[in-house]
Short mmCIF file of C-alpha atoms and ligand atoms in Angstrom, two decimals:
data_model
loop_
_atom_site.label_atom_id
_atom_site.label_comp_id
_atom_site.label_asym_id
_atom_site.label_seq_id
_atom_site.Cartn_x
_atom_site.Cartn_y
_atom_site.Cartn_z
CA UNK L 1 13.09 -14.88 -10.04
CA UNK L 2 13.20 -14.07 -6.35
CA UNK L 3 9.28 -14.22 -5.82
CA UNK L 4 8.32 -17.28 -7.92
CA UNK L 5 5.40 -18.76 -7.34
CA UNK L 6 4.67 -16.74 -4.58
CA UNK L 7 1.02 -14.70 -4.23
CA UNK L 8 1.00 -11.22 -3.71
CA UNK L 9 -1.67 -8.84 -2.69
CA UNK L 10 -1.30 -5.57 -3.89
CA UNK L 11 -4.23 -3.29 -2.93
CA UNK L 12 -4.70 0.39 -5.51
CA UNK L 13 -2.65 -1.38 -7.93
CA UNK L 14 -4.22 0.13 -10.96
CA UNK L 15 -1.70 3.12 -11.26
CA UNK L 16 0.96 4.91 -9.34
CA UNK L 17 3.07 3.32 -6.41
CA UNK L 18 0.81 0.13 -6.13
CA UNK L 19 0.65 -0.33 -10.35
CA UNK L 20 4.84 -0.60 -10.08
CA UNK L 21 5.14 -2.26 -6.94
CA UNK L 22 2.70 -5.26 -8.51
CA UNK L 23 4.65 -4.78 -11.95
CA UNK L 24 8.10 -5.17 -9.86
CA UNK L 25 7.04 -7.97 -8.30
CA UNK L 26 5.50 -9.94 -11.45
CA UNK L 27 8.88 -9.33 -12.78
CA UNK L 28 10.24 -11.86 -10.11
CA UNK L 29 7.96 -14.29 -10.86
CA UNK L 30 5.60 -13.85 -8.18
CA UNK L 31 1.45 -14.24 -8.94
CA UNK L 32 -0.09 -10.44 -8.00
CA UNK L 33 -3.47 -9.81 -7.27
CA UNK L 34 -4.01 -6.70 -9.07
CA UNK L 35 -6.74 -4.45 -7.06
CA UNK L 36 -8.98 -1.15 -7.34
CA UNK L 37 -12.40 0.09 -7.43
CA UNK L 38 -11.98 0.82 -11.11
CA UNK L 39 -12.65 -2.66 -13.00
CA UNK L 40 -11.73 -1.12 -16.36
CA UNK L 41 -8.32 -0.28 -14.96
CA UNK L 42 -7.99 -3.42 -13.16
CA UNK L 43 -8.44 -5.03 -15.91
CA UNK L 44 -5.89 -3.31 -18.27
CA UNK L 45 -3.31 -3.48 -15.67
CA UNK L 46 -3.78 -7.78 -15.46
CA UNK L 47 -3.74 -7.64 -19.33
CA UNK L 48 -0.35 -5.72 -19.57
CA UNK L 49 1.31 -7.84 -17.01
CA UNK L 50 -0.02 -10.97 -18.88
CA UNK L 51 1.52 -9.51 -22.25
CA UNK L 52 4.65 -9.31 -20.72
CA UNK L 53 4.51 -13.24 -19.53
CA UNK L 54 3.69 -12.44 -15.95
CA UNK L 55 1.14 -13.92 -13.94
CA UNK L 56 -1.40 -11.64 -12.59
CA UNK L 57 -5.42 -11.77 -11.41
CA UNK L 58 -7.43 -8.86 -11.68
CA UNK L 59 -10.29 -8.12 -8.73
CA UNK L 60 -12.47 -4.82 -8.46
CA UNK L 61 -12.12 -4.56 -4.51
CA UNK L 62 -13.04 -1.22 -2.36
CA UNK L 63 -11.01 -1.79 0.74
CA UNK L 64 -13.02 0.25 2.70
CA UNK L 65 -15.95 -2.96 2.11
CA UNK L 66 -14.82 -5.06 4.60
CA UNK L 67 -17.31 -8.02 3.05
CA UNK L 68 -16.03 -6.82 -0.17
CA UNK L 69 -12.54 -7.51 1.10
CA UNK L 70 -13.36 -11.08 2.41
CA UNK L 71 -14.36 -11.98 -0.67
CA UNK L 72 -11.80 -11.04 -2.90
CA UNK L 73 -9.34 -12.49 -0.20
CA UNK L 74 -11.32 -15.70 -0.66
CA UNK L 75 -11.11 -15.80 -4.55
CA UNK L 76 -7.32 -15.67 -4.31
CA UNK L 77 -7.40 -18.15 -1.67
CA UNK L 78 -9.59 -20.65 -3.57
CA UNK L 79 -7.50 -19.99 -6.69
CA UNK L 80 -3.88 -20.34 -4.72
CA UNK L 81 -4.50 -21.63 -1.48
CA UNK L 82 -2.29 -19.00 -0.01
CA UNK L 83 -1.50 -15.56 0.09
CA UNK L 84 2.32 -14.95 0.81
CA UNK L 85 2.90 -11.10 0.85
CA UNK L 86 0.05 -8.69 1.36
CA UNK L 87 1.32 -4.83 0.57
CA UNK L 88 -1.16 -2.36 1.58
CA UNK L 89 -1.02 0.45 -0.59
CA UNK L 90 -4.66 1.80 -1.36
CA UNK L 91 -4.73 5.40 -0.11
CA UNK L 92 -6.51 9.00 -0.77
CA UNK L 93 -6.49 12.24 0.19
CA UNK L 94 -8.94 15.08 0.60
CA UNK L 95 -7.21 17.86 1.85
CA UNK L 96 -8.69 20.73 3.65
CA UNK L 97 -7.57 23.02 6.65
CA UNK L 98 -9.61 21.90 10.06
CA UNK L 99 -11.78 25.06 9.90
CA UNK L 100 -12.80 23.61 6.60
CA UNK L 101 -12.56 19.93 6.85
CA UNK L 102 -15.97 18.02 6.97
CA UNK L 103 -17.04 14.84 8.02
CA UNK L 104 -17.36 13.22 5.24
CA UNK L 105 -13.72 14.05 3.95
CA UNK L 106 -12.57 12.90 7.26
CA UNK L 107 -14.43 9.15 7.55
CA UNK L 108 -13.90 8.73 3.42
CA UNK L 109 -9.95 9.39 4.21
CA UNK L 110 -9.97 7.12 7.63
CA UNK L 111 -11.92 4.22 6.16
CA UNK L 112 -9.88 3.86 3.15
CA UNK L 113 -6.61 4.73 4.27
CA UNK L 114 -6.98 2.97 8.16
CA UNK L 115 -9.72 0.88 7.78
CA UNK L 116 -9.00 -0.45 4.69
CA UNK L 117 -5.95 -1.74 6.15
CA UNK L 118 -7.41 -3.53 8.78
CA UNK L 119 -9.65 -5.34 6.36
CA UNK L 120 -7.12 -6.83 4.24
CA UNK L 121 -4.79 -7.47 6.92
CA UNK L 122 -7.53 -9.35 8.95
CA UNK L 123 -8.79 -11.35 5.91
CA UNK L 124 -5.20 -12.68 5.39
CA UNK L 125 -4.24 -13.13 9.27
CA UNK L 126 -5.75 -16.66 9.26
CA UNK L 127 -4.31 -18.34 6.25
CA UNK L 128 -0.83 -16.60 7.12
CA UNK L 129 -0.85 -17.66 10.82
CA UNK L 130 -1.88 -21.42 9.45
CA UNK L 131 1.27 -20.92 6.82
CA UNK L 132 3.32 -19.54 9.62
CA UNK L 133 4.61 -17.20 6.76
CA UNK L 134 3.97 -14.28 5.58
CA UNK L 135 5.16 -10.72 4.98
CA UNK L 136 2.77 -7.42 5.36
CA UNK L 137 3.62 -4.17 4.10
CA UNK L 138 1.43 -1.28 4.62
CA UNK L 139 2.20 1.86 2.54
CA UNK L 140 1.82 5.02 5.46
CA UNK L 141 3.48 8.32 4.33
CA UNK L 142 5.96 11.03 6.23
CA UNK L 143 3.25 13.09 6.75
CA UNK L 144 1.88 10.35 9.32
CA UNK L 145 5.09 11.02 11.39
CA UNK L 146 5.45 14.84 11.08
CA UNK L 147 1.91 15.89 10.33
CA UNK L 148 0.83 18.30 7.50
CA UNK L 149 -0.95 21.65 7.28
CA UNK L 150 -4.68 20.78 5.63
CA UNK L 151 -3.68 17.13 6.21
CA UNK L 152 -5.34 16.34 9.71
CA UNK L 153 -7.55 12.90 8.04
CA UNK L 154 -4.39 11.59 6.22
CA UNK L 155 -1.87 12.44 8.68
CA UNK L 156 -4.29 10.63 11.24
CA UNK L 157 -4.74 7.71 8.80
CA UNK L 158 -0.92 7.14 8.16
CA UNK L 159 -0.21 7.62 11.54
CA UNK L 160 -2.84 4.98 12.67
CA UNK L 161 -1.47 2.62 10.00
CA UNK L 162 1.74 2.70 11.92
CA UNK L 163 0.70 2.23 15.35
CA UNK L 164 -1.65 -0.79 14.04
CA UNK L 165 1.33 -1.97 12.29
CA UNK L 166 3.83 -2.28 15.00
CA UNK L 167 1.25 -4.16 17.44
CA UNK L 168 0.13 -6.88 13.93
CA UNK L 169 4.00 -6.96 14.51
CA UNK L 170 3.75 -8.17 17.94
CA UNK L 171 0.96 -10.65 17.54
CA UNK L 172 2.05 -12.21 14.56
CA UNK L 173 5.78 -12.50 15.35
CA UNK L 174 5.73 -15.89 17.08
CA UNK L 175 4.44 -17.11 13.79
CA UNK L 176 7.04 -15.96 11.55
CA UNK L 177 4.98 -13.39 10.18
CA UNK L 178 6.39 -9.73 9.60
CA UNK L 179 4.97 -6.39 9.53
CA UNK L 180 6.66 -3.39 8.74
CA UNK L 181 5.98 0.33 7.30
CA UNK L 182 7.33 1.99 4.37
CA UNK L 183 7.17 6.01 4.87
CA UNK L 184 7.15 7.80 1.06
CA UNK L 185 8.19 11.28 1.09
CA UNK L 186 7.03 12.72 -2.55
CA UNK L 187 6.40 10.59 -5.00
CA UNK L 188 5.63 11.41 -8.13
CA UNK L 189 2.25 9.89 -9.52
CA UNK L 190 -1.45 11.14 -10.00
CA UNK L 191 -1.83 11.63 -6.57
CA UNK L 192 0.65 14.54 -6.17
CA UNK L 193 0.71 15.63 -9.51
CA UNK L 194 -2.92 17.30 -8.26
CA UNK L 195 -0.76 19.73 -6.42
CA UNK L 196 -0.30 23.37 -7.37
CA UNK L 197 3.15 24.07 -9.28
CA UNK L 198 4.16 26.50 -6.46
CA UNK L 199 3.42 24.12 -3.89
CA UNK L 200 5.58 21.39 -5.81
CA UNK L 201 8.50 24.04 -6.24
CA UNK L 202 8.42 24.54 -2.23
CA UNK L 203 8.31 20.85 -1.43
CA UNK L 204 11.35 20.04 -3.68
CA UNK L 205 13.57 22.58 -2.28
CA UNK L 206 12.83 20.65 0.94
CA UNK L 207 14.66 17.67 -0.28
CA UNK L 208 17.79 17.49 0.38
CA UNK L 209 18.45 14.54 -2.45
CA UNK L 210 17.30 17.07 -5.26
CA UNK L 211 14.44 14.97 -6.68
CA UNK L 212 11.03 13.83 -6.46
CA UNK L 213 10.67 10.55 -5.51
CA UNK L 214 9.83 7.57 -8.66
CA UNK L 215 7.28 4.74 -7.74
CA UNK L 216 10.38 2.69 -8.08
CA UNK L 217 11.91 4.08 -4.99
CA UNK L 218 9.09 2.65 -3.04
CA UNK L 219 8.92 -0.43 -4.90
CA UNK L 220 12.68 -1.50 -4.10
CA UNK L 221 12.29 -1.36 -0.47
CA UNK L 222 9.12 -3.45 -0.80
CA UNK L 223 10.48 -6.28 -2.48
CA UNK L 224 13.52 -5.74 0.12
CA UNK L 225 10.99 -6.14 3.48
CA UNK L 226 9.33 -9.09 1.21
CA UNK L 227 12.57 -10.71 0.65
CA UNK L 228 14.37 -13.22 3.33
CA UNK L 229 16.70 -11.00 3.34
CA UNK L 230 14.35 -8.95 5.63
CA UNK L 231 13.11 -11.42 7.92
CA UNK L 232 14.66 -10.38 11.31
CA UNK L 233 12.80 -6.72 10.66
CA UNK L 234 9.08 -6.49 11.75
CA UNK L 235 7.38 -3.36 13.17
CA UNK L 236 9.39 -1.06 11.79
CA UNK L 237 8.68 2.25 9.50
CA UNK L 238 10.97 2.50 6.68
CA UNK L 239 11.24 6.38 5.76
CA UNK L 240 11.59 6.91 1.53
CA UNK L 241 11.87 10.83 1.44
CA UNK L 242 15.00 11.59 -0.02
CA UNK L 243 16.03 13.16 3.25
CA UNK L 244 13.23 15.12 3.00
CA UNK L 245 12.23 14.99 6.91
CA UNK L 246 15.62 15.04 8.57
P1 NDP H 1 -2.53 7.25 -6.70
O1 NDP H 1 -3.78 8.04 -6.19
O2 NDP H 1 -1.99 7.43 -7.86
O3 NDP H 1 -2.96 5.50 -6.76
C1 NDP H 1 -3.91 5.32 -5.68
C2 NDP H 1 -4.77 3.76 -5.99
O4 NDP H 1 -5.58 3.25 -4.71
C3 NDP H 1 -5.22 3.22 -7.36
O5 NDP H 1 -5.36 2.13 -7.57
C4 NDP H 1 -6.97 3.77 -6.80
O6 NDP H 1 -7.70 3.37 -7.59
C5 NDP H 1 -6.90 2.99 -5.77
N1 NDP H 1 -8.04 3.52 -4.67
C6 NDP H 1 -7.98 4.32 -3.98
N2 NDP H 1 -8.82 4.34 -2.81
C7 NDP H 1 -9.66 2.86 -3.01
C8 NDP H 1 -10.28 2.04 -2.86
N3 NDP H 1 -11.32 2.54 -1.70
N4 NDP H 1 -10.36 0.55 -2.69
C9 NDP H 1 -9.26 0.04 -3.55
N5 NDP H 1 -8.54 0.61 -3.91
C10 NDP H 1 -8.67 2.23 -4.08
O7 NDP H 1 -1.85 6.87 -5.16
P2 NDP H 1 -0.32 7.08 -5.23
O8 NDP H 1 -0.10 5.81 -5.91
O9 NDP H 1 0.56 8.05 -5.23
O10 NDP H 1 -0.05 6.43 -3.86
C11 NDP H 1 -0.20 5.05 -2.87
C12 NDP H 1 0.01 5.12 -1.76
O11 NDP H 1 1.09 5.72 -1.48
C13 NDP H 1 -1.22 5.93 -1.22
O12 NDP H 1 -1.59 5.15 0.21
C14 NDP H 1 -0.39 6.99 -0.69
O13 NDP H 1 -0.92 8.02 0.62
C15 NDP H 1 0.94 6.72 -0.40
N6 NDP H 1 1.82 7.99 -0.44
C16 NDP H 1 2.10 8.59 -1.81
C17 NDP H 1 2.78 9.50 -1.65
C18 NDP H 1 3.13 9.97 -3.16
O14 NDP H 1 3.85 11.24 -2.98
N7 NDP H 1 2.39 9.61 -4.13
C19 NDP H 1 3.23 10.08 -0.62
C20 NDP H 1 3.31 9.25 0.72
C21 NDP H 1 2.65 8.06 0.92
P3 NDP H 1 -9.41 3.41 -7.96
O15 NDP H 1 -9.31 4.78 -7.34
O16 NDP H 1 -9.13 2.92 -9.37
O17 NDP H 1 -9.73 2.57 -6.79
#
């Protein structure tokens, strides 16, 4: 019970990496706030966790909408009086080569992936600063470091998250709050399942460890960064990609 009674918000936790992270914290005694835009999906995840004897609350929340985020955090604070750990995980892709990339696909990705992180981090910052403790973990991507043809919007949003995290780390360090980024490589989820089989085969060839990542590979690093063992780590980007970007 490493995270007993700690309040953990995981954005975009109705499937994929976020769902795995939320389940991992719940299994260690945390009270997890499950969020996503689809209320049915949120309710399903909360019910599944509760059936296992874990503690979870559900919130339909669009990270791209600041008012919605503030209301969600207020509800969590009303009930639990604290937010100990924030995992900014919600993210989308709208891939296209720059020549074909339209303004809507640019704005949607930046508003969800980057502004969403700003919204949630800002909403939890006051209670964390007051409590003089907190862990903020942002799920970026290896693409934010290397770039990728067809993903200029996504790469910009993820690179933006890395710079944002370093700045927050500097601002909050004196209050005992850490902020770090995880940059996953290729992780098997619905998001990557949409890629063509030939593209998947090409990617696999570039991974020295010879397999795609699993959501649990990211959840494990998240738990470490949120633990007291990582108290002296802040402003860092931990690449979890099977060696793909070496
Ligand atoms: P999925 O598409 O499987 O899940 C995304 C989650 O985010 C869902 O729960 C979705 O719920 C939620 N979400 C999307 N948009 C919003 C929004 N506006 N507001 C609230 N919730 C939202 O993605 P993954 O699990 O694969 O990815 C999770 C994170 O990891 C993302 O940030 C992604 O960029 C990053 N990542 C993933 C990699 C991979 O290989 N899979 C590699 C590198 C980084 P709903 O749609 O119902 O709102």
